[in-house]
Coordinates of C-alpha atoms and ligand atoms in Angstrom, one line a residue:
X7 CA 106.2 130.9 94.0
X8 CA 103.9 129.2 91.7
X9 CA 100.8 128.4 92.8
X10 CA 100.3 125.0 92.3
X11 CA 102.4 124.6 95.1
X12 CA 99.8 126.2 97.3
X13 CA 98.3 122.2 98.0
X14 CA 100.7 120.1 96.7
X15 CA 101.1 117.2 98.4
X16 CA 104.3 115.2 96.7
X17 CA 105.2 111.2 96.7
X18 CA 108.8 110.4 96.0
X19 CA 109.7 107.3 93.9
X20 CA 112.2 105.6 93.5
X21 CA 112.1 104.6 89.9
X22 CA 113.9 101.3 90.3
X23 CA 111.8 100.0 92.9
X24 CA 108.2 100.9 92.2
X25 CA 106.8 99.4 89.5
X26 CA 108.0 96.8 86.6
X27 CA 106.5 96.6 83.5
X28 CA 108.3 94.4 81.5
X29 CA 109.3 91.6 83.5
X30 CA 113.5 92.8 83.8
X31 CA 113.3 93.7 87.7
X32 CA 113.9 97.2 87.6
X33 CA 111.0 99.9 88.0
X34 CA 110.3 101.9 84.8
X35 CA 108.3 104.7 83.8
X36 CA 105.3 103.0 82.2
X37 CA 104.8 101.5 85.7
X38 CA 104.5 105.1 87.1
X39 CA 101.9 105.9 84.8
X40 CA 100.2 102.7 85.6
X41 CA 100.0 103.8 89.2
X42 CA 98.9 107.0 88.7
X43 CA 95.8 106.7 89.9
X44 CA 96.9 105.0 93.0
X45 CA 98.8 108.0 93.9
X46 CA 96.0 110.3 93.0
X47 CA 93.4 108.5 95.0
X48 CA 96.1 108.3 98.1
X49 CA 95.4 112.4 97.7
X50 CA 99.2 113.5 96.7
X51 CA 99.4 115.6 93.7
X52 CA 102.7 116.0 92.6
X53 CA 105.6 113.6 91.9
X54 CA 109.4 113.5 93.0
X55 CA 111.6 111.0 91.0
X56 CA 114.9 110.3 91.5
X57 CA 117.0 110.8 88.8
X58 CA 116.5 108.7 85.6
X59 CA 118.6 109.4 83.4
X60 CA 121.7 108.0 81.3
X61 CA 123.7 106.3 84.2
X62 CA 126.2 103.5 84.8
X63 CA 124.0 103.8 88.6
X64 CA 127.2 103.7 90.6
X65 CA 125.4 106.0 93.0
X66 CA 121.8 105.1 91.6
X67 CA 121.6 107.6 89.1
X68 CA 123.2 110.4 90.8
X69 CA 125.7 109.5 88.7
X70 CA 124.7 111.2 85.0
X71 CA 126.3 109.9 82.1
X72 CA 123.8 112.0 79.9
X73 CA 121.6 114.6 81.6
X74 CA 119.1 114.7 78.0
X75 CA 118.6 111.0 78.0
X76 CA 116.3 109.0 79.8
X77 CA 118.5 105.9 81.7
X78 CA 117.1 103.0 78.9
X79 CA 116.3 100.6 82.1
X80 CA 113.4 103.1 82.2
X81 CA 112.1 103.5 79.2
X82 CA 112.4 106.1 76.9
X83 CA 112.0 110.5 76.6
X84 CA 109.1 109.6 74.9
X85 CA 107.5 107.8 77.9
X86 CA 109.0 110.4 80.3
X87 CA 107.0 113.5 78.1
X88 CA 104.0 110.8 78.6
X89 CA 104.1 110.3 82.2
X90 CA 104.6 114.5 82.3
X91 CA 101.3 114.5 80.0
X92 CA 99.5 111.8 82.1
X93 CA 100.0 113.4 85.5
X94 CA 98.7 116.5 83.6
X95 CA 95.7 114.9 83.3
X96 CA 95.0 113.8 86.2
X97 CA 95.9 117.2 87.8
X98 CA 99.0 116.4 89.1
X99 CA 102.7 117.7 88.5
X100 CA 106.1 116.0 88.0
X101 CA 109.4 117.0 89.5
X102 CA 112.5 115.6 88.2
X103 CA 115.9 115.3 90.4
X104 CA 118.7 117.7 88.9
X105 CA 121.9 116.8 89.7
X106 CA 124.3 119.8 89.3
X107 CA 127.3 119.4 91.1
X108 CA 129.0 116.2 89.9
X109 CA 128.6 113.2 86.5
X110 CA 129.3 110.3 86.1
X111 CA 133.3 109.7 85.8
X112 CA 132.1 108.1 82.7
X113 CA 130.2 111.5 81.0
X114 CA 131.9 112.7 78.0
X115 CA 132.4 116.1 79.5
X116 CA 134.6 113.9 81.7
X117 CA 136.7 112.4 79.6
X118 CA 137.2 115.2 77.4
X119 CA 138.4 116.8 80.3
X120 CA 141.1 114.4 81.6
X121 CA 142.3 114.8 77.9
X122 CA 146.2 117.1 78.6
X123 CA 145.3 119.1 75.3
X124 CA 143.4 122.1 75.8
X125 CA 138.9 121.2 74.6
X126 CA 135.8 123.0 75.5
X127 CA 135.7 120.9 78.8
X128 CA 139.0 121.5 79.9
X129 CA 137.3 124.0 82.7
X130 CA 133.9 121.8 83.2
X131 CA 135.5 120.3 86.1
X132 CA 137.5 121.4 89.5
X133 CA 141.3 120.8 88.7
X134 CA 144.5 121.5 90.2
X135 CA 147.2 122.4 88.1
X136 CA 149.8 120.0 89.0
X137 CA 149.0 116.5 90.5
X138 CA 151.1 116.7 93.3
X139 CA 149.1 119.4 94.4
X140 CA 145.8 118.7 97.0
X141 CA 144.1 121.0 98.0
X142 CA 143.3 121.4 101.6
X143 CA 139.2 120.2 102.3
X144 CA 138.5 118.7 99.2
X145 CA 138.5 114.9 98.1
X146 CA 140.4 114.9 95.0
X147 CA 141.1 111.8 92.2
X148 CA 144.5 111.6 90.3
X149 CA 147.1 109.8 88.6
X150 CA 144.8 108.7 86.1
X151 CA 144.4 111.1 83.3
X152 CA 146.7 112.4 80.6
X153 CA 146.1 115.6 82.3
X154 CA 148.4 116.7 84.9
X155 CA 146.2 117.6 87.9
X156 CA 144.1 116.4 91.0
X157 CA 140.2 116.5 90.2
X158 CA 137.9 117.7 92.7
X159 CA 135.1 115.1 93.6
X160 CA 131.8 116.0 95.2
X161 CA 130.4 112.8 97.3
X162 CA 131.7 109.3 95.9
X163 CA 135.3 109.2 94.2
X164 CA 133.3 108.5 91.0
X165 CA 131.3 111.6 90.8
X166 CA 133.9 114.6 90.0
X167 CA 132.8 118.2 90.6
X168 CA 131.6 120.7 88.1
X169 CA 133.2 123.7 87.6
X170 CA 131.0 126.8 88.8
X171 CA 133.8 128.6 90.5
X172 CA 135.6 129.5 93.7
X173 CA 133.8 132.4 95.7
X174 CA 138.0 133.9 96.4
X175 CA 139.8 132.5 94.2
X176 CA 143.5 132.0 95.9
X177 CA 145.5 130.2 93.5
X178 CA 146.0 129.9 89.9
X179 CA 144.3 127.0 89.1
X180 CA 141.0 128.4 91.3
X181 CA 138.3 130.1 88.6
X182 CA 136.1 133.1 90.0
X183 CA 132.5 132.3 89.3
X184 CA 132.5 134.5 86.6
X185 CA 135.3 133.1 84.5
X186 CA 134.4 131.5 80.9
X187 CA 134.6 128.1 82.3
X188 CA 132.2 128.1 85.8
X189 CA 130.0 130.1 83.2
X190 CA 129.4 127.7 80.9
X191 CA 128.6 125.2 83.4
X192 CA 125.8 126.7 84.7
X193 CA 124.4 128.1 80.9
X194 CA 124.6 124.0 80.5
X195 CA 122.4 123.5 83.6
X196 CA 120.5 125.8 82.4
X197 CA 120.2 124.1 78.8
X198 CA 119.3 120.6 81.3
X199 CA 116.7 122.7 82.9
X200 CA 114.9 124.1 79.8
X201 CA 115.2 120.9 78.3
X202 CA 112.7 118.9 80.3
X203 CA 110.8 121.7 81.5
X204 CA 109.8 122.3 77.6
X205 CA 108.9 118.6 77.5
X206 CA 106.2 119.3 80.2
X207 CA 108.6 118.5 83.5
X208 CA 106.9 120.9 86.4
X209 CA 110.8 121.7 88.1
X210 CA 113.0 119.8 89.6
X211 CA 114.5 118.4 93.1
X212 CA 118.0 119.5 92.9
X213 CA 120.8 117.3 94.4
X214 CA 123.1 119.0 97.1
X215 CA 122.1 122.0 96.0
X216 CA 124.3 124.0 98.2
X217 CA 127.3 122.6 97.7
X218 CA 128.4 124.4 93.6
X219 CA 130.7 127.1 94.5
X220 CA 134.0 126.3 95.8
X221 CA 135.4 127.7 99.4
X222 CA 132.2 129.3 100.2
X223 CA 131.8 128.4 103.4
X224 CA 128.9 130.6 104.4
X225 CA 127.5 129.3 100.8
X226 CA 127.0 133.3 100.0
X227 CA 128.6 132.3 96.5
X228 CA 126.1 129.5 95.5
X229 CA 123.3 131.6 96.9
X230 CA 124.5 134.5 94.4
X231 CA 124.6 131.8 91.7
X232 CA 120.9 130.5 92.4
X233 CA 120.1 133.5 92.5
X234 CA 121.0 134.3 89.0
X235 CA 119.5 131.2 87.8
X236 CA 115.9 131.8 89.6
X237 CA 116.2 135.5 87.4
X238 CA 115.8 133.4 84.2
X239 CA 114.1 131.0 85.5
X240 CA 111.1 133.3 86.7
X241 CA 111.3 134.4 83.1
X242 CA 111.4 131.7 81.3
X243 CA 108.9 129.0 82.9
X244 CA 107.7 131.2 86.1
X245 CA 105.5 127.7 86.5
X246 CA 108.6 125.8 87.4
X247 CA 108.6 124.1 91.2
X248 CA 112.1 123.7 92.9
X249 CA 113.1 122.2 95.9
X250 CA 116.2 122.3 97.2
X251 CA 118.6 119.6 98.8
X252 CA 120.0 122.0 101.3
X253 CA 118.5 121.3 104.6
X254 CA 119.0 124.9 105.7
X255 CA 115.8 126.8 104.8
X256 CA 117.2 130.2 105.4
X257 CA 120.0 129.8 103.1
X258 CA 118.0 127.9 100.5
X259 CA 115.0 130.1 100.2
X260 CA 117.4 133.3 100.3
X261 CA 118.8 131.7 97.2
X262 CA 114.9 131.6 95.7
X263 CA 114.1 128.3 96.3
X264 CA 110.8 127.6 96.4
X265 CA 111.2 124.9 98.8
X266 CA 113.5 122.9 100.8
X267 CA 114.1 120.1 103.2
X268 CA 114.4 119.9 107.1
X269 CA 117.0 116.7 106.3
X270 CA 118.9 113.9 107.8
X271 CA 121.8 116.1 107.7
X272 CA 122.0 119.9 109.4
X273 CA 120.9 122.2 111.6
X274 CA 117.4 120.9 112.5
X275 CA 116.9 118.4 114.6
X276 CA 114.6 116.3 112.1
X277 CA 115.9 113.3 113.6
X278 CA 114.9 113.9 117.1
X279 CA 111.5 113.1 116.2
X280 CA 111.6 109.7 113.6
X281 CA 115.1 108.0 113.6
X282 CA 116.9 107.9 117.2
X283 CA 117.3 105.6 119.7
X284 CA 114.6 108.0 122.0
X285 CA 112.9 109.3 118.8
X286 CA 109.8 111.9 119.9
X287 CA 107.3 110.2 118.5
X288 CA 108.2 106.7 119.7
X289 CA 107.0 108.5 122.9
X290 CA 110.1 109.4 125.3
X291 CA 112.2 112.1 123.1
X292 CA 112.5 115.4 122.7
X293 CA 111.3 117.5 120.3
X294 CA 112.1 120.8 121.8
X295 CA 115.3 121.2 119.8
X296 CA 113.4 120.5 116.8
X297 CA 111.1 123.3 117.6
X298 CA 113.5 125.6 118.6
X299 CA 116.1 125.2 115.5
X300 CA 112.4 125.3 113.5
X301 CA 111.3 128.5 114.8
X302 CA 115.0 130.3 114.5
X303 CA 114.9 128.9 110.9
X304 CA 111.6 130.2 110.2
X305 CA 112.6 134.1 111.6
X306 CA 114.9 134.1 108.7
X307 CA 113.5 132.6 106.0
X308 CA 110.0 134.3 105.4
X309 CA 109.2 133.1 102.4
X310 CA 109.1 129.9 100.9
X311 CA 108.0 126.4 102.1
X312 CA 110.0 124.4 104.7
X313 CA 108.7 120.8 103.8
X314 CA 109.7 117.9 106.4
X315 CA 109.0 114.7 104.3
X316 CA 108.4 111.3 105.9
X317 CA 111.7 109.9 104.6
X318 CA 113.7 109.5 101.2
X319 CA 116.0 106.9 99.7
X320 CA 118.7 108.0 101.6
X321 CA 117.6 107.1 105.7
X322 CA 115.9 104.5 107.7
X323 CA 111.9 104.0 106.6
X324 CA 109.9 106.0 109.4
X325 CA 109.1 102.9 111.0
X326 CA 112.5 101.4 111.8
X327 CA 112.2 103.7 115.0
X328 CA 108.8 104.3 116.0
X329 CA 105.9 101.6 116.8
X330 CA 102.3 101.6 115.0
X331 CA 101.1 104.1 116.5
X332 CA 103.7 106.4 116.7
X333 CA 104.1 106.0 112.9
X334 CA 100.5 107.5 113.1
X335 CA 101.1 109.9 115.2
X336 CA 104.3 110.9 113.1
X337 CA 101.7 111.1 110.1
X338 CA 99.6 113.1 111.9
X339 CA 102.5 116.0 112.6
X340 CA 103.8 115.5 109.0
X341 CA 100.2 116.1 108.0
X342 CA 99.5 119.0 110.1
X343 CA 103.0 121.3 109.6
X344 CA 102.8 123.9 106.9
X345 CA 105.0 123.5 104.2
X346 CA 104.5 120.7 100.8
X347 CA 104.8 117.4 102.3
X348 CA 106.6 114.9 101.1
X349 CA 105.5 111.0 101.4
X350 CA 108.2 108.7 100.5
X351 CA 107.1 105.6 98.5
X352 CA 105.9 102.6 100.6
X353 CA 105.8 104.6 104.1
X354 CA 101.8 105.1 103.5
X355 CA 102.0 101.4 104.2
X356 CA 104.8 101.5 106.3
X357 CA 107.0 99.8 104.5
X358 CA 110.0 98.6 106.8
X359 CA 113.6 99.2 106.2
X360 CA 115.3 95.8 105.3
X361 CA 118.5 95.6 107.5
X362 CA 121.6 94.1 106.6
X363 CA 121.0 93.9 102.6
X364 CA 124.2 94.0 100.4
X365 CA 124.9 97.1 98.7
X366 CA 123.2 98.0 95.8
X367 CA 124.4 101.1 93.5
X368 CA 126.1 102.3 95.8
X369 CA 123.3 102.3 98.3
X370 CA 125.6 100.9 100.9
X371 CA 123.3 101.6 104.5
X372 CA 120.6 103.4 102.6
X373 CA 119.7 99.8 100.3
X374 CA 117.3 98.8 103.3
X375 CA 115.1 102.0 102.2
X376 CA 115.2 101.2 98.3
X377 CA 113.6 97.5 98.4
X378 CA 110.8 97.6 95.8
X379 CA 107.2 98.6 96.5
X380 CA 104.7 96.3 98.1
X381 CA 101.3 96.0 96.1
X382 CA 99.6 92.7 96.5
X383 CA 99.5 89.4 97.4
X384 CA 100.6 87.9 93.7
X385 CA 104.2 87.2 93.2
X386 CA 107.0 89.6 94.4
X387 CA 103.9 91.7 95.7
X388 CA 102.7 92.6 92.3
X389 CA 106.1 94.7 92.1
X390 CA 107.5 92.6 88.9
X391 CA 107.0 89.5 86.9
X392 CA 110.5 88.8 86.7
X393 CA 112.0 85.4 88.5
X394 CA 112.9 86.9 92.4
X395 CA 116.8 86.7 91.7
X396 CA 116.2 88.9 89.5
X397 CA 114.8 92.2 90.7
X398 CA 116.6 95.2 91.7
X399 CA 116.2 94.4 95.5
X400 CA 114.4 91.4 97.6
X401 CA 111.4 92.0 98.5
X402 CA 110.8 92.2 102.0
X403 CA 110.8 88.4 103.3
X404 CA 108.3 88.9 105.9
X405 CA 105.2 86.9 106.3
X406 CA 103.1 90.2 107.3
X407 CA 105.0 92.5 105.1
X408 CA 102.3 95.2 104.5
X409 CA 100.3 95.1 100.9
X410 CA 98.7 98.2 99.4
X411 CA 96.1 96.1 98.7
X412 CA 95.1 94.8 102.2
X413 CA 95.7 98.1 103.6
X414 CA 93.0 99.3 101.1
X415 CA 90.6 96.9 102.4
X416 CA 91.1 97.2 105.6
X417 CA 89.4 100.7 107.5
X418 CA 91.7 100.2 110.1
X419 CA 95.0 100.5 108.2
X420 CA 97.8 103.1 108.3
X421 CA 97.1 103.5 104.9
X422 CA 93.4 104.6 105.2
X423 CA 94.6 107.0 108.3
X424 CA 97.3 108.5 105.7
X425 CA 94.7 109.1 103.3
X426 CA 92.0 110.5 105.8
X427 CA 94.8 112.8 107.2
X428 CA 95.5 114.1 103.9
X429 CA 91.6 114.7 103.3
X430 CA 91.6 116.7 106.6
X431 CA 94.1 118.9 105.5
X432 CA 92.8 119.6 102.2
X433 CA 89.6 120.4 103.3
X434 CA 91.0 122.8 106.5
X435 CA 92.8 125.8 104.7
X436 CA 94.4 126.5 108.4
X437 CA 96.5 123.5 107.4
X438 CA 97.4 124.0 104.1
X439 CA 101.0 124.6 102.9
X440 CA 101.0 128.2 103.2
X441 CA 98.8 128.4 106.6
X442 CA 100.1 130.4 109.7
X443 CA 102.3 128.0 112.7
X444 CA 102.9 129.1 115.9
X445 CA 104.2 126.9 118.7
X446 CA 101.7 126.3 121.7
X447 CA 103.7 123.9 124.3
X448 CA 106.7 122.0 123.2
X449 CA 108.1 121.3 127.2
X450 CA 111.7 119.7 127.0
X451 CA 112.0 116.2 127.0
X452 CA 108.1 115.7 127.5
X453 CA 104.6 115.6 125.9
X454 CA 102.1 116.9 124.5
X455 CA 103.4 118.9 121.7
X456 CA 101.0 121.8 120.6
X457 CA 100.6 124.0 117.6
X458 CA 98.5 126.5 116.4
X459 CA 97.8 126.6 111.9
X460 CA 95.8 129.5 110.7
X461 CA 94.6 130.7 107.9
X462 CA 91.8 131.8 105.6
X463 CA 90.1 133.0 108.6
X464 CA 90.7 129.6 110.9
X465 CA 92.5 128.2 113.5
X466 CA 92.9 124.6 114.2
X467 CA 94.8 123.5 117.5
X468 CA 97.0 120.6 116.6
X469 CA 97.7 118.1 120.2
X470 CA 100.3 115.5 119.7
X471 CA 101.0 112.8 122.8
X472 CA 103.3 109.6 121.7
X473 CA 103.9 109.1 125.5
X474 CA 102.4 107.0 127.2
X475 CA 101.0 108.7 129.4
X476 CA 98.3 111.1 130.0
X477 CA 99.7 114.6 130.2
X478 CA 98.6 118.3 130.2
X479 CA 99.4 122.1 129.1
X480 CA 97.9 125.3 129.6
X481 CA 95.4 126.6 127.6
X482 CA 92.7 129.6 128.0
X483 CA 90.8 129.4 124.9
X484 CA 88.7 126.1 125.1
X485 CA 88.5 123.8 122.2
X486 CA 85.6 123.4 119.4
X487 CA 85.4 120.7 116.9
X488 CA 87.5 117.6 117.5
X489 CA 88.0 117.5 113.5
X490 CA 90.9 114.6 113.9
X491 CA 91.3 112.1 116.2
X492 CA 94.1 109.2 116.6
X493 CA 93.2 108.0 120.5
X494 CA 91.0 109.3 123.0
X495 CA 89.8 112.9 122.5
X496 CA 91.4 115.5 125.4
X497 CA 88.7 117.7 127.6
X498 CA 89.4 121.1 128.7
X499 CA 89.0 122.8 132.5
X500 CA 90.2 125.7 134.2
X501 CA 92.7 127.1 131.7
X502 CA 94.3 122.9 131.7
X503 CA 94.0 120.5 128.3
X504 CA 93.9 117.0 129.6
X505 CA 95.7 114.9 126.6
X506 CA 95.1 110.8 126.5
X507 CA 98.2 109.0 126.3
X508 CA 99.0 108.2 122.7
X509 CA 96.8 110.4 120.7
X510 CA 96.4 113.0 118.2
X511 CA 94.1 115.2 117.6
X512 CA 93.1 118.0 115.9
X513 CA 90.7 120.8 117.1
X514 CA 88.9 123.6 115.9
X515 CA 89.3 127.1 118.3
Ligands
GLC2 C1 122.2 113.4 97.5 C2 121.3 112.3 97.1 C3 122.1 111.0 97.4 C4 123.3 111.0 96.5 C5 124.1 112.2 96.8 C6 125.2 112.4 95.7 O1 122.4 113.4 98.9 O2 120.1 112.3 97.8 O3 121.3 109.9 97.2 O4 124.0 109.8 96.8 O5 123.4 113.4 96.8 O6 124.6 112.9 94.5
CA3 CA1 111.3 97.3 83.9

């Protein structure tokens, strides 16, 4: 692993939406670099963008029309090796998103490929042989290329699949992952990867990372296939981060991942706690089934970082569920787990998600998480000098929509507990990234939750109550220096932790 990743903290953007510098609506890559320092001061130090590249943004740039060029609504390579250069600077490292599995109908691999005359791309995509034939469990396009054949897609209808093999092949038109085709994919990828990592990118977030070899059910064929890539890759530019869109940390980490989510989507309860109707930190939810699928994930996946991030650009902001203070008390947990966290742009000011927006790129439900960044109190919140009809999204009408720049000023905000959380962690190795977890009390369908992080030669007892009420758990030890606090401390007597309703804190043992 490398070791910057020992205390990274990451921030996502979401290019479009976080800062415009020249007055066209749309987020670009000069204004990253212009919030740099923002960022740096927050306390992350590392970057996640979504992807930026050549696009015609059908599914916001998970769509590639050119994986070597930077989208132009962005700026330029040049700005891109600049922003790699300027985080360098300041200490901090850049991911970039890598999207494997699918382009842009419009990529000229694609079209070259619908072509009925045998080309270089003719096996860069999933075809049938015949268009008649549809294979069973896969969305397919057809009847409109000279080619005669149904093409796999991966997500939207737009974004067909690239060609990195089937793990059995069963029928003709099926490749084995070794086959000249599937293997020139990935040496492609490859090229993609060395690419901007050469330029100064630090690795990349890969896009639905599990999903590249065909009828592989148990994913042992992708695994196989990362695997071989992480051989070169450890080689080449052993510095290189990557994080996985997977969402199963045992499966992704086996495949040499670095990293990878606890999403959304899969096995692990992740929305128990932020986005349910009885979401655990709203303060009447579980989080016992989050623990539990965490802990069996954890027994097989030794190495490696599972990172739980406080949102992305594809769910509901944090806050849609959870009141103030259980936001903060979210923060807290997300502060306190080992793991790199991952702070999703606007939710250290919690930003709310915007109901009801049209779609935008394909954004469909996940628009009301994209709306651009909040700053000030100037015009469209400092995001853009552009008339409002013109940005990428509204802005968030509200009166008391939260400001970076109030929350700054203000000792109170959730933006100053954010920061103060991430100081805590930095300066408590028990809670770093790589620090020890064990469960202490995660009781089914009640408070408090307890954990203990170690490391370096500490311990720190972590007591989480959303509820409402003032609850206790069993604990032998005693308790030393309250060094975090969110609500009233709790007191300790006769083996039982007394725990103030809504609090967090953090103790020393
Ligand atoms: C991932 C991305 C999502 C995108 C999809 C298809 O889930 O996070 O935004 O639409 O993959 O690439
Ligand atoms: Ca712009």
């Amino acid at each position: 692993m490398p070791a910057w990743l020992k205390d990274a903290i990451f921030y996502e953007i979401y290019p479009q939406s976080f800062q415009d510098t020249n007055a066209d609506g749309i987020g670009d890559i000069p204004g990253i670099i212009r919030r740099l320092d923002y960022i740096r001061e927050l306390g992350c130090n590392a970057l996640w963008l979504n992807p930026c590249f050549a696009s015609p943004f059908l599914d916001a740039g998970y769509d590639v029309a050119d994986y070597y060029t930077v989208a132009p609504r962005y700026g330029t390579n040049e700005d891109l090796k600049n922003l790699f250069a300027e985080a360098h600077k300041r200490g901090m490292h850049v991911l970039l998103d890598l999207v494997p599995g699918h382009t842009a109908a419009e990529h000229p691999w694609f079209r070259e490929s619908c072509k009925a005359e045998k080309n270089p791309y003719t096996d860069r995509y999933v075809w049938t042989d015949d268009v008649w034939r549809i294979p069973e469990g896969m969305n397919t396009i057809r009847g409109f290329s000279e080619r005669d054949g149904a093409c796999v897609v991966n997500f939207f209808s737009h974004q067909p699949a690239l060609n990195y093999g089937f793990l059995n092949p069963a029928e003709s038109w099926q490749q084995s992952m070794d086959a000249p085709g599937p293997q020139a994919t990935l040496a492609e990828m490859k090229n993609v990867m060395a690419f901007w990592l050469s330029m100064g990118c630090d690795g990349f977030r890969v896009d639905m990372a599990g999903s590249l070899v065909k009828n592989d059910p148990e994913q042992e064929g992708t695994i196989a296939l990362w695997r071989q890539v992480f051989a070169w890759l450890e080689k080449a530019f052993p510095e290189a981060a990557m994080v996985s869109e997977w969402g199963e940390p045992d499966r992704s980490l086996r495949a040499g991942f670095h990293m990878d989510f606890l999403l959304h989507f899969g096995p692990s309860h992740y929305n128990d706690l932020f986005r349910c109707d009885n979401a655990f930190f709203a303060g009447n939810g579980d989080a016992s089934a989050f623990v539990k699928a965490y802990e069996a994930t954890r027994a097989k996946a030794e190495q490696g970082l599972i990172c739980i991030p406080s949102g992305n650009h594809d769910m509901q902001r944090l806050t849609t569920h959870l009141p103030e203070d259980g936001v903060r008390i979210a923060f807290a947990f997300l502060l306190s787990m080992p793991g790199a966290p991952f702070l999703y742009y606007g939710d250290e000011i919690g930003m709310r998600y915007l109901w009801n927006l049209p779609s935008k790129e394909g954004g469909y439900s996940r628009t009301g998480a994209r709306t651009p960044m909040q700053w000030d109190r100037t015009a469209n919140a400092g995001f853009s000098a552009a008339a409002p009809e013109k940005l990428y999204l509204p802005m968030d009408p509200a009166e008391d929509r939260p400001t970076v720049e109030a929350q700054m000023a203000d000792p109170d905000s959730l933006y100053q507990e954010v920061r103060h959380l991430i100081e805590v962690r930095r300066a408590n190795p028990a809670l770093g990234n790589l620090g020890k977890l064990r469960f202490v009390y995660a009781p089914e369908n009640a408070c408090p939750l307890v954990y203990l992080r170690e490391g370096e030669g500490e311990r720190v007892l972590v007591i989480l109550n959303p509820s409402e009420k003032t609850v206790t758990f069993p604990w032998t030890e005693g308790l030393g220096k309250r060094i975090y606090g969110q609500g009233g401390a709790a007191s300790v007597e006769n083996g039982t932790v007394t725990v103030p309703a809504k609090s967090a804190s953090f103790y020393r043992v």
